[in-house]
Amino acid sequence: MAFLELSGLIKRFGTVAAVDGLDLAVERGEFVSLLGPSGCGKTTTLHMIAGFVEPNAGRIAVDGRDMAAVPPNRRNIGIVFQSYALFPHMTVAENVGFGLEMRAVAEAERRARIADALDLVRLGELSQRFPRQLSGGQQQRVALARALVIRPDLLLLDEPLSNLDAKLREEMRVEIRLIQRQVGITTILVTHDQAEALVMSDRIAVMERGRIVQIGRPVDAYENPANAFVSTFLGRANLIRAEVVGRQGRRLRVSAGSVEFEAEGEAPDGPVTVSIRPERIGFVEIGGIEARVKVGLFMGEHWLYRLDSPLGELTLCQPNTGALPIADGQAVRVAWSADNARVLHG
Amino acid sequence: MAERSPTSHSLTPYGLSAPAFIVCAVFLAAPLIMVLALSFNTFTMATGIQPGFRLDNYIEVLTDDYFHLIFARTFGMALLIALIAALIGTPEAYILHRMAPAWRSAFLLVILGPLLVSVLVRTLGWAVLLGRNGIVNSALVALGLADRPVEFMYTMTGVIVALVHVLVPFHVLAVWASLRRLDPAVEAAGLSLGASQFTVLRRIVVPQIMPGILSGSLIVFTLAASAFATPSIIGGRRLKVVAVTAYDEFLNSQNWPLGAAIVTVLLVATVVIVLAYNRAVERRYAQVFQ
Amino acid sequence: MTRNGPWALVFHGLFVAFILAPLVVVCLVAFTPEGYLSLPTRGVSLRWFRAILGSDFIPAFYNSMIVATAAASIALLVSVPAALATARYQFAGRDALTAFFLSPLMVPHIVLGVALLKFLSEIGLSGNYFGLVFAHVVIILPFTLRLALAALVGMDRAVEWAAWSLGASQTTVFRRITLPLIVPGLAGGWLIAFIQSFDELTMTVFVASPSTMTLPVRMFNHVTDNIDPLVAAVSAALIFLTVILMFILDRFCGLDRLLAGKGAR
């Protein structure tokens, strides 16, 4: 039995179902991301786990215990909000100590645990400051310390990094992940940032319209997207409409326009969508298909080319090796290996 | 985000609203109902107030030329005041809007601050200014603009000047509120596209603050129509408005039923005008209001 | 920042002069040494300010203080829970209830005055503080309610949720988190309600009795008889007090936001 179990969860606001039959099982100590665009129901799911929003149907169980009748203040769940939601009229130490105070932890132990929690997020010296005197990154750490100091059964992170600037965000991804491993706490992260989900999670649950459309290890979700939505939401993908014309086990022969090529996957004969990651397409001297460079975009560590091809517009990604880029308008030939062309369901 | 139990029929919000509800029900709804009932009673000097359900008072208010004059004077005056307040308040709000922030907050305080000063005090100021030997008259005579003191007290002009002064801050406030919602980049965009300052004002600014101008005018109009202190001090008994008439019926003639009918007509007329105005404005400016 | 042209500044100067003229004149006249209304051209005197002390304006001032303090406090006490209900709960009749609480703004004070005169004499409450105070509570309730609502709505909901999930009960959340955070808004609401109540004349004229007569009513009765330097001195003193309160209010939350909705609607 999993540590956190969500089954058949439904939440309607008016006539709109924000969460529409969601199932999820999270093991003890696991870090799972709910990834999806805004309005996909991920935050509502988090609020139902925390108890702020009551589901219309379905069950939430933590460690085998049904949470339906448990109010938020008895659930022992730590949350970090997108806005951090620090108490502006309390010092850092008072913020972190609030949960301990509510649990009637004795003064001496409280002080020790506040100090430990602030050390964990490397904010020991700032305990007497007020939130408005801290930078965004520091506020974020206080929020994390406040959530962890109560030794919660579950840590919920609601878009915790979206208010930080790009560089700090990348640092905090790693830092939160390391702290989570160190503490060993079961964690649910809600995010719309695919890079964040890929870096931080043990497993990613991609959500669309109130449901989980795919769940798996980051690398599996990236390599074997369940559908076109996942393939474009997790990384970039060239989506090609094609027709299955022959098969040999999982290796299918598909035709798109004037071109026929091989792809990997399972599908009945008829129209399918083939997904090819831009970094899996390469320039070749001979073979492959003919194409023309529309524009080459410099991205720092790689070049992104937009090509006109018989398959329509293709995007191609090349590591920046220092070699001269290919000029706009040049005729080229491009190719990919059959196992990098994925036939998608539906 | 919805509260935890939006579906379970919790009584908590009703309990929380109960004290305010009781206060409003007892001290607002009940008195208004009573005054409505009172307006259907009758009164004679000999018998005092007689209970009953008769329309005599309304017939008197609605057919007597004396009351026609008073109602026409009150609403005509209110209309004129709203118009003048709009004509001077709107440009002033825009000028404030274009000031440097430090000046702007200082002058906002100067212009809105008088709203906190008792209406009575402000009216008194006008009585001092406009009196026969007041400062305005001394100045007019000294400058040779008038050969003898002009009578402002107990005239329409005096009442209008004083009421414009009392109420124009409301208009500035309403326009200022809609100017604050204006994105300054929109004006800059207009200028960068080649529009003159005047064209930007006419085509870009005014249409966006129109709701503020219109709601400001409505506020000024309704407050002017029911004003009591200023018309009673500056206008006196010679230039009665509805509020002063009702005051006299209640506290001097002791004819409460007639006074009740007068204020009921005032209340109904005000509510009808407000609702009609809002409907007309909302239809016209539906997009801007959204 | 675009600048105002010279004509705009001239207009602005005239407008400000128009706004300030009556207030300045009242203050000047109050310093006259003469026994009649005149500008203090022959020296400045405080005789009229001294005259206030022995006059019956002083008990009226105390009455106004009592009524305004009580009314503003009661209005705040009943509007905070009502604002909580509106801001934090979804329930049938919510909008109607809010409209009802704000409706005193729509009713002209002259109408409220006669209605309360009739009502209070009917239930035998005329002439005492109780009726007068609650009459004032009704007319200032919209102000305290709006400011309490604005404070609650302007607060980050997640802050309450954070405290809740950290183990605080709903009452603790309100006492330890919500209340401290809305106090500035409530203080502004109390002060503006106090001023509204203190200045109210039109309704109070009908409701106050000789023993509960407030300062504006006393002044009104005085002015209808004669306008003299004494009442000018009282006015000047009131202007002075208002200016002090105004600066406090502006510090608290910005005058323009506080006054929004002072008018009808």
JSON list of N, CA and C in Angstrom, two decimals, chain B residues 14-67:
[
{"chain": "B", "resi": 14, "resn": "TYR", "atom": "N", "xyz": [-23.82, 32.99, 8.26]},
{"chain": "B", "resi": 14, "resn": "TYR", "atom": "CA", "xyz": [-25.05, 33.67, 8.69]},
{"chain": "B", "resi": 14, "resn": "TYR", "atom": "C", "xyz": [-24.89, 34.17, 10.12]},
{"chain": "B", "resi": 15, "resn": "GLY", "atom": "N", "xyz": [-24.26, 33.35, 10.94]},
{"chain": "B", "resi": 15, "resn": "GLY", "atom": "CA", "xyz": [-24.00, 33.77, 12.31]},
{"chain": "B", "resi": 15, "resn": "GLY", "atom": "C", "xyz": [-23.13, 35.01, 12.36]},
{"chain": "B", "resi": 16, "resn": "LEU", "atom": "N", "xyz": [-22.10, 35.02, 11.49]},
{"chain": "B", "resi": 16, "resn": "LEU", "atom": "CA", "xyz": [-21.17, 36.16, 11.47]},
{"chain": "B", "resi": 16, "resn": "LEU", "atom": "C", "xyz": [-21.87, 37.43, 10.99]},
{"chain": "B", "resi": 17, "resn": "SER", "atom": "N", "xyz": [-22.82, 37.27, 10.06]},
{"chain": "B", "resi": 17, "resn": "SER", "atom": "CA", "xyz": [-23.51, 38.45, 9.52]},
{"chain": "B", "resi": 17, "resn": "SER", "atom": "C", "xyz": [-24.64, 38.92, 10.42]},
{"chain": "B", "resi": 18, "resn": "ALA", "atom": "N", "xyz": [-25.03, 38.09, 11.37]},
{"chain": "B", "resi": 18, "resn": "ALA", "atom": "CA", "xyz": [-26.25, 38.38, 12.15]},
{"chain": "B", "resi": 18, "resn": "ALA", "atom": "C", "xyz": [-26.22, 39.73, 12.86]},
{"chain": "B", "resi": 19, "resn": "PRO", "atom": "N", "xyz": [-25.13, 40.08, 13.58]},
{"chain": "B", "resi": 19, "resn": "PRO", "atom": "CA", "xyz": [-25.18, 41.37, 14.29]},
{"chain": "B", "resi": 19, "resn": "PRO", "atom": "C", "xyz": [-25.43, 42.55, 13.35]},
{"chain": "B", "resi": 20, "resn": "ALA", "atom": "N", "xyz": [-24.70, 42.59, 12.23]},
{"chain": "B", "resi": 20, "resn": "ALA", "atom": "CA", "xyz": [-24.88, 43.69, 11.28]},
{"chain": "B", "resi": 20, "resn": "ALA", "atom": "C", "xyz": [-26.30, 43.66, 10.72]},
{"chain": "B", "resi": 21, "resn": "PHE", "atom": "N", "xyz": [-26.80, 42.44, 10.48]},
{"chain": "B", "resi": 21, "resn": "PHE", "atom": "CA", "xyz": [-28.14, 42.32, 9.93]},
{"chain": "B", "resi": 21, "resn": "PHE", "atom": "C", "xyz": [-29.18, 42.88, 10.90]},
{"chain": "B", "resi": 22, "resn": "ILE", "atom": "N", "xyz": [-29.02, 42.53, 12.17]},
{"chain": "B", "resi": 22, "resn": "ILE", "atom": "CA", "xyz": [-29.97, 43.01, 13.17]},
{"chain": "B", "resi": 22, "resn": "ILE", "atom": "C", "xyz": [-29.95, 44.53, 13.25]},
{"chain": "B", "resi": 23, "resn": "VAL", "atom": "N", "xyz": [-28.74, 45.10, 13.28]},
{"chain": "B", "resi": 23, "resn": "VAL", "atom": "CA", "xyz": [-28.62, 46.57, 13.35]},
{"chain": "B", "resi": 23, "resn": "VAL", "atom": "C", "xyz": [-29.34, 47.21, 12.17]},
{"chain": "B", "resi": 24, "resn": "CYS", "atom": "N", "xyz": [-29.09, 46.69, 10.96]},
{"chain": "B", "resi": 24, "resn": "CYS", "atom": "CA", "xyz": [-29.70, 47.30, 9.77]},
{"chain": "B", "resi": 24, "resn": "CYS", "atom": "C", "xyz": [-31.20, 47.06, 9.72]},
{"chain": "B", "resi": 25, "resn": "ALA", "atom": "N", "xyz": [-31.62, 45.88, 10.16]},
{"chain": "B", "resi": 25, "resn": "ALA", "atom": "CA", "xyz": [-33.05, 45.58, 10.12]},
{"chain": "B", "resi": 25, "resn": "ALA", "atom": "C", "xyz": [-33.81, 46.49, 11.10]},
{"chain": "B", "resi": 26, "resn": "VAL", "atom": "N", "xyz": [-33.25, 46.64, 12.31]},
{"chain": "B", "resi": 26, "resn": "VAL", "atom": "CA", "xyz": [-33.95, 47.40, 13.33]},
{"chain": "B", "resi": 26, "resn": "VAL", "atom": "C", "xyz": [-33.86, 48.91, 13.07]},
{"chain": "B", "resi": 27, "resn": "PHE", "atom": "N", "xyz": [-32.67, 49.37, 12.73]},
{"chain": "B", "resi": 27, "resn": "PHE", "atom": "CA", "xyz": [-32.48, 50.82, 12.67]},
{"chain": "B", "resi": 27, "resn": "PHE", "atom": "C", "xyz": [-32.50, 51.39, 11.25]},
{"chain": "B", "resi": 28, "resn": "LEU", "atom": "N", "xyz": [-32.72, 50.55, 10.26]},
{"chain": "B", "resi": 28, "resn": "LEU", "atom": "CA", "xyz": [-32.85, 51.06, 8.90]},
{"chain": "B", "resi": 28, "resn": "LEU", "atom": "C", "xyz": [-34.17, 50.62, 8.28]},
{"chain": "B", "resi": 29, "resn": "ALA", "atom": "N", "xyz": [-34.35, 49.29, 8.18]},
{"chain": "B", "resi": 29, "resn": "ALA", "atom": "CA", "xyz": [-35.54, 48.77, 7.49]},
{"chain": "B", "resi": 29, "resn": "ALA", "atom": "C", "xyz": [-36.82, 49.13, 8.25]},
{"chain": "B", "resi": 30, "resn": "ALA", "atom": "N", "xyz": [-36.83, 48.85, 9.56]},
{"chain": "B", "resi": 30, "resn": "ALA", "atom": "CA", "xyz": [-38.05, 49.12, 10.34]},
{"chain": "B", "resi": 30, "resn": "ALA", "atom": "C", "xyz": [-38.44, 50.60, 10.30]},
{"chain": "B", "resi": 31, "resn": "PRO", "atom": "N", "xyz": [-37.51, 51.53, 10.55]},
{"chain": "B", "resi": 31, "resn": "PRO", "atom": "CA", "xyz": [-37.90, 52.95, 10.48]},
{"chain": "B", "resi": 31, "resn": "PRO", "atom": "C", "xyz": [-38.41, 53.35, 9.11]},
{"chain": "B", "resi": 32, "resn": "LEU", "atom": "N", "xyz": [-37.80, 52.82, 8.05]},
{"chain": "B", "resi": 32, "resn": "LEU", "atom": "CA", "xyz": [-38.25, 53.21, 6.71]},
{"chain": "B", "resi": 32, "resn": "LEU", "atom": "C", "xyz": [-39.67, 52.70, 6.46]},
{"chain": "B", "resi": 33, "resn": "ILE", "atom": "N", "xyz": [-39.93, 51.49, 6.93]},
{"chain": "B", "resi": 33, "resn": "ILE", "atom": "CA", "xyz": [-41.30, 50.96, 6.77]},
{"chain": "B", "resi": 33, "resn": "ILE", "atom": "C", "xyz": [-42.29, 51.80, 7.57]},
{"chain": "B", "resi": 34, "resn": "MET", "atom": "N", "xyz": [-41.87, 52.18, 8.79]},
{"chain": "B", "resi": 34, "resn": "MET", "atom": "CA", "xyz": [-42.75, 52.99, 9.62]},
{"chain": "B", "resi": 34, "resn": "MET", "atom": "C", "xyz": [-43.06, 54.33, 9.00]},
{"chain": "B", "resi": 35, "resn": "VAL", "atom": "N", "xyz": [-42.04, 54.96, 8.40]},
{"chain": "B", "resi": 35, "resn": "VAL", "atom": "CA", "xyz": [-42.27, 56.27, 7.83]},
{"chain": "B", "resi": 35, "resn": "VAL", "atom": "C", "xyz": [-43.17, 56.16, 6.60]},
{"chain": "B", "resi": 36, "resn": "LEU", "atom": "N", "xyz": [-43.05, 55.02, 5.91]},
{"chain": "B", "resi": 36, "resn": "LEU", "atom": "CA", "xyz": [-43.94, 54.78, 4.78]},
{"chain": "B", "resi": 36, "resn": "LEU", "atom": "C", "xyz": [-45.39, 54.67, 5.28]},
{"chain": "B", "resi": 37, "resn": "ALA", "atom": "N", "xyz": [-45.58, 53.91, 6.35]},
{"chain": "B", "resi": 37, "resn": "ALA", "atom": "CA", "xyz": [-46.92, 53.76, 6.93]},
{"chain": "B", "resi": 37, "resn": "ALA", "atom": "C", "xyz": [-47.44, 55.11, 7.40]},
{"chain": "B", "resi": 38, "resn": "LEU", "atom": "N", "xyz": [-46.55, 55.87, 8.03]},
{"chain": "B", "resi": 38, "resn": "LEU", "atom": "CA", "xyz": [-46.93, 57.18, 8.56]},
{"chain": "B", "resi": 38, "resn": "LEU", "atom": "C", "xyz": [-47.46, 58.11, 7.47]},
{"chain": "B", "resi": 39, "resn": "SER", "atom": "N", "xyz": [-46.87, 57.97, 6.27]},
{"chain": "B", "resi": 39, "resn": "SER", "atom": "CA", "xyz": [-47.24, 58.90, 5.21]},
{"chain": "B", "resi": 39, "resn": "SER", "atom": "C", "xyz": [-48.68, 58.70, 4.74]},
{"chain": "B", "resi": 40, "resn": "PHE", "atom": "N", "xyz": [-49.30, 57.58, 5.13]},
{"chain": "B", "resi": 40, "resn": "PHE", "atom": "CA", "xyz": [-50.68, 57.34, 4.75]},
{"chain": "B", "resi": 40, "resn": "PHE", "atom": "C", "xyz": [-51.67, 57.77, 5.84]},
{"chain": "B", "resi": 41, "resn": "ASN", "atom": "N", "xyz": [-51.12, 58.23, 6.98]},
{"chain": "B", "resi": 41, "resn": "ASN", "atom": "CA", "xyz": [-51.99, 58.76, 8.04]},
{"chain": "B", "resi": 41, "resn": "ASN", "atom": "C", "xyz": [-52.43, 60.18, 7.67]},
{"chain": "B", "resi": 42, "resn": "THR", "atom": "N", "xyz": [-53.31, 60.75, 8.50]},
{"chain": "B", "resi": 42, "resn": "THR", "atom": "CA", "xyz": [-53.74, 62.13, 8.24]},
{"chain": "B", "resi": 42, "resn": "THR", "atom": "C", "xyz": [-53.47, 62.99, 9.46]},
{"chain": "B", "resi": 43, "resn": "PHE", "atom": "N", "xyz": [-53.51, 64.30, 9.25]},
{"chain": "B", "resi": 43, "resn": "PHE", "atom": "CA", "xyz": [-53.19, 65.23, 10.32]},
{"chain": "B", "resi": 43, "resn": "PHE", "atom": "C", "xyz": [-54.05, 66.49, 10.21]},
{"chain": "B", "resi": 44, "resn": "THR", "atom": "N", "xyz": [-54.60, 66.89, 11.32]},
{"chain": "B", "resi": 44, "resn": "THR", "atom": "CA", "xyz": [-55.19, 68.23, 11.38]},
{"chain": "B", "resi": 44, "resn": "THR", "atom": "C", "xyz": [-54.72, 68.89, 12.66]},
{"chain": "B", "resi": 45, "resn": "MET", "atom": "N", "xyz": [-54.72, 70.20, 12.67]},
{"chain": "B", "resi": 45, "resn": "MET", "atom": "CA", "xyz": [-54.28, 70.93, 13.85]},
{"chain": "B", "resi": 45, "resn": "MET", "atom": "C", "xyz": [-55.08, 70.50, 15.08]},
{"chain": "B", "resi": 46, "resn": "ALA", "atom": "N", "xyz": [-56.40, 70.28, 14.86]},
{"chain": "B", "resi": 46, "resn": "ALA", "atom": "CA", "xyz": [-57.28, 70.01, 15.99]},
{"chain": "B", "resi": 46, "resn": "ALA", "atom": "C", "xyz": [-57.09, 68.60, 16.54]},
{"chain": "B", "resi": 47, "resn": "THR", "atom": "N", "xyz": [-56.98, 67.62, 15.63]},
{"chain": "B", "resi": 47, "resn": "THR", "atom": "CA", "xyz": [-57.00, 66.24, 16.09]},
{"chain": "B", "resi": 47, "resn": "THR", "atom": "C", "xyz": [-55.62, 65.61, 16.18]},
{"chain": "B", "resi": 48, "resn": "GLY", "atom": "N", "xyz": [-54.61, 66.26, 15.60]},
{"chain": "B", "resi": 48, "resn": "GLY", "atom": "CA", "xyz": [-53.29, 65.63, 15.57]},
{"chain": "B", "resi": 48, "resn": "GLY", "atom": "C", "xyz": [-53.24, 64.53, 14.52]},
{"chain": "B", "resi": 49, "resn": "ILE", "atom": "N", "xyz": [-52.36, 63.54, 14.73]},
{"chain": "B", "resi": 49, "resn": "ILE", "atom": "CA", "xyz": [-52.18, 62.48, 13.73]},
{"chain": "B", "resi": 49, "resn": "ILE", "atom": "C", "xyz": [-53.27, 61.43, 13.88]},
{"chain": "B", "resi": 50, "resn": "GLN", "atom": "N", "xyz": [-53.98, 61.16, 12.78]},
{"chain": "B", "resi": 50, "resn": "GLN", "atom": "CA", "xyz": [-55.02, 60.14, 12.78]},
{"chain": "B", "resi": 50, "resn": "GLN", "atom": "C", "xyz": [-54.52, 58.94, 11.99]},
{"chain": "B", "resi": 51, "resn": "PRO", "atom": "N", "xyz": [-54.56, 57.74, 12.62]},
{"chain": "B", "resi": 51, "resn": "PRO", "atom": "CA", "xyz": [-54.15, 56.55, 11.87]},
{"chain": "B", "resi": 51, "resn": "PRO", "atom": "C", "xyz": [-55.12, 56.27, 10.73]},
{"chain": "B", "resi": 52, "resn": "GLY", "atom": "N", "xyz": [-54.67, 55.52, 9.77]},
{"chain": "B", "resi": 52, "resn": "GLY", "atom": "CA", "xyz": [-55.55, 55.19, 8.65]},
{"chain": "B", "resi": 52, "resn": "GLY", "atom": "C", "xyz": [-54.72, 55.02, 7.40]},
{"chain": "B", "resi": 53, "resn": "PHE", "atom": "N", "xyz": [-55.39, 54.65, 6.31]},
{"chain": "B", "resi": 53, "resn": "PHE", "atom": "CA", "xyz": [-54.69, 54.48, 5.05]},
{"chain": "B", "resi": 53, "resn": "PHE", "atom": "C", "xyz": [-55.34, 55.37, 4.02]},
{"chain": "B", "resi": 54, "resn": "ARG", "atom": "N", "xyz": [-54.82, 56.57, 3.89]},
{"chain": "B", "resi": 54, "resn": "ARG", "atom": "CA", "xyz": [-55.39, 57.52, 2.95]},
{"chain": "B", "resi": 54, "resn": "ARG", "atom": "C", "xyz": [-54.27, 58.14, 2.12]},
{"chain": "B", "resi": 55, "resn": "LEU", "atom": "N", "xyz": [-54.60, 58.50, 0.89]},
{"chain": "B", "resi": 55, "resn": "LEU", "atom": "CA", "xyz": [-53.59, 59.03, -0.01]},
{"chain": "B", "resi": 55, "resn": "LEU", "atom": "C", "xyz": [-53.54, 60.56, 0.01]},
{"chain": "B", "resi": 56, "resn": "ASP", "atom": "N", "xyz": [-54.26, 61.17, 0.97]},
{"chain": "B", "resi": 56, "resn": "ASP", "atom": "CA", "xyz": [-54.38, 62.63, 1.00]},
{"chain": "B", "resi": 56, "resn": "ASP", "atom": "C", "xyz": [-53.04, 63.36, 0.87]},
{"chain": "B", "resi": 57, "resn": "ASN", "atom": "N", "xyz": [-52.05, 62.88, 1.66]},
{"chain": "B", "resi": 57, "resn": "ASN", "atom": "CA", "xyz": [-50.76, 63.58, 1.67]},
{"chain": "B", "resi": 57, "resn": "ASN", "atom": "C", "xyz": [-50.09, 63.53, 0.30]},
{"chain": "B", "resi": 58, "resn": "TYR", "atom": "N", "xyz": [-50.17, 62.33, -0.33]},
{"chain": "B", "resi": 58, "resn": "TYR", "atom": "CA", "xyz": [-49.53, 62.21, -1.64]},
{"chain": "B", "resi": 58, "resn": "TYR", "atom": "C", "xyz": [-50.24, 63.08, -2.66]},
{"chain": "B", "resi": 59, "resn": "ILE", "atom": "N", "xyz": [-51.59, 63.11, -2.55]},
{"chain": "B", "resi": 59, "resn": "ILE", "atom": "CA", "xyz": [-52.34, 63.95, -3.49]},
{"chain": "B", "resi": 59, "resn": "ILE", "atom": "C", "xyz": [-51.91, 65.40, -3.31]},
{"chain": "B", "resi": 60, "resn": "GLU", "atom": "N", "xyz": [-51.72, 65.81, -2.04]},
{"chain": "B", "resi": 60, "resn": "GLU", "atom": "CA", "xyz": [-51.32, 67.18, -1.78]},
{"chain": "B", "resi": 60, "resn": "GLU", "atom": "C", "xyz": [-49.93, 67.46, -2.38]},
{"chain": "B", "resi": 61, "resn": "VAL", "atom": "N", "xyz": [-49.00, 66.55, -2.08]},
{"chain": "B", "resi": 61, "resn": "VAL", "atom": "CA", "xyz": [-47.62, 66.77, -2.55]},
{"chain": "B", "resi": 61, "resn": "VAL", "atom": "C", "xyz": [-47.56, 66.78, -4.08]},
{"chain": "B", "resi": 62, "resn": "LEU", "atom": "N", "xyz": [-48.34, 65.89, -4.71]},
{"chain": "B", "resi": 62, "resn": "LEU", "atom": "CA", "xyz": [-48.20, 65.73, -6.15]},
{"chain": "B", "resi": 62, "resn": "LEU", "atom": "C", "xyz": [-49.06, 66.72, -6.95]},
{"chain": "B", "resi": 63, "resn": "THR", "atom": "N", "xyz": [-50.04, 67.38, -6.30]},
{"chain": "B", "resi": 63, "resn": "THR", "atom": "CA", "xyz": [-50.89, 68.29, -7.09]},
{"chain": "B", "resi": 63, "resn": "THR", "atom": "C", "xyz": [-50.69, 69.76, -6.73]},
{"chain": "B", "resi": 64, "resn": "ASP", "atom": "N", "xyz": [-50.22, 70.03, -5.50]},
{"chain": "B", "resi": 64, "resn": "ASP", "atom": "CA", "xyz": [-50.12, 71.42, -5.05]},
{"chain": "B", "resi": 64, "resn": "ASP", "atom": "C", "xyz": [-48.95, 72.13, -5.74]},
{"chain": "B", "resi": 65, "resn": "ASP", "atom": "N", "xyz": [-49.22, 73.33, -6.26]},
{"chain": "B", "resi": 65, "resn": "ASP", "atom": "CA", "xyz": [-48.18, 74.09, -6.96]},
{"chain": "B", "resi": 65, "resn": "ASP", "atom": "C", "xyz": [-47.00, 74.42, -6.05]},
{"chain": "B", "resi": 66, "resn": "TYR", "atom": "N", "xyz": [-47.32, 74.65, -4.75]},
{"chain": "B", "resi": 66, "resn": "TYR", "atom": "CA", "xyz": [-46.28, 74.95, -3.78]},
{"chain": "B", "resi": 66, "resn": "TYR", "atom": "C", "xyz": [-45.22, 73.84, -3.75]},
{"chain": "B", "resi": 67, "resn": "PHE", "atom": "N", "xyz": [-45.70, 72.59, -3.71]},
{"chain": "B", "resi": 67, "resn": "PHE", "atom": "CA", "xyz": [-44.75, 71.46, -3.67]},
{"chain": "B", "resi": 67, "resn": "PHE", "atom": "C", "xyz": [-44.08, 71.25, -5.03]}
]
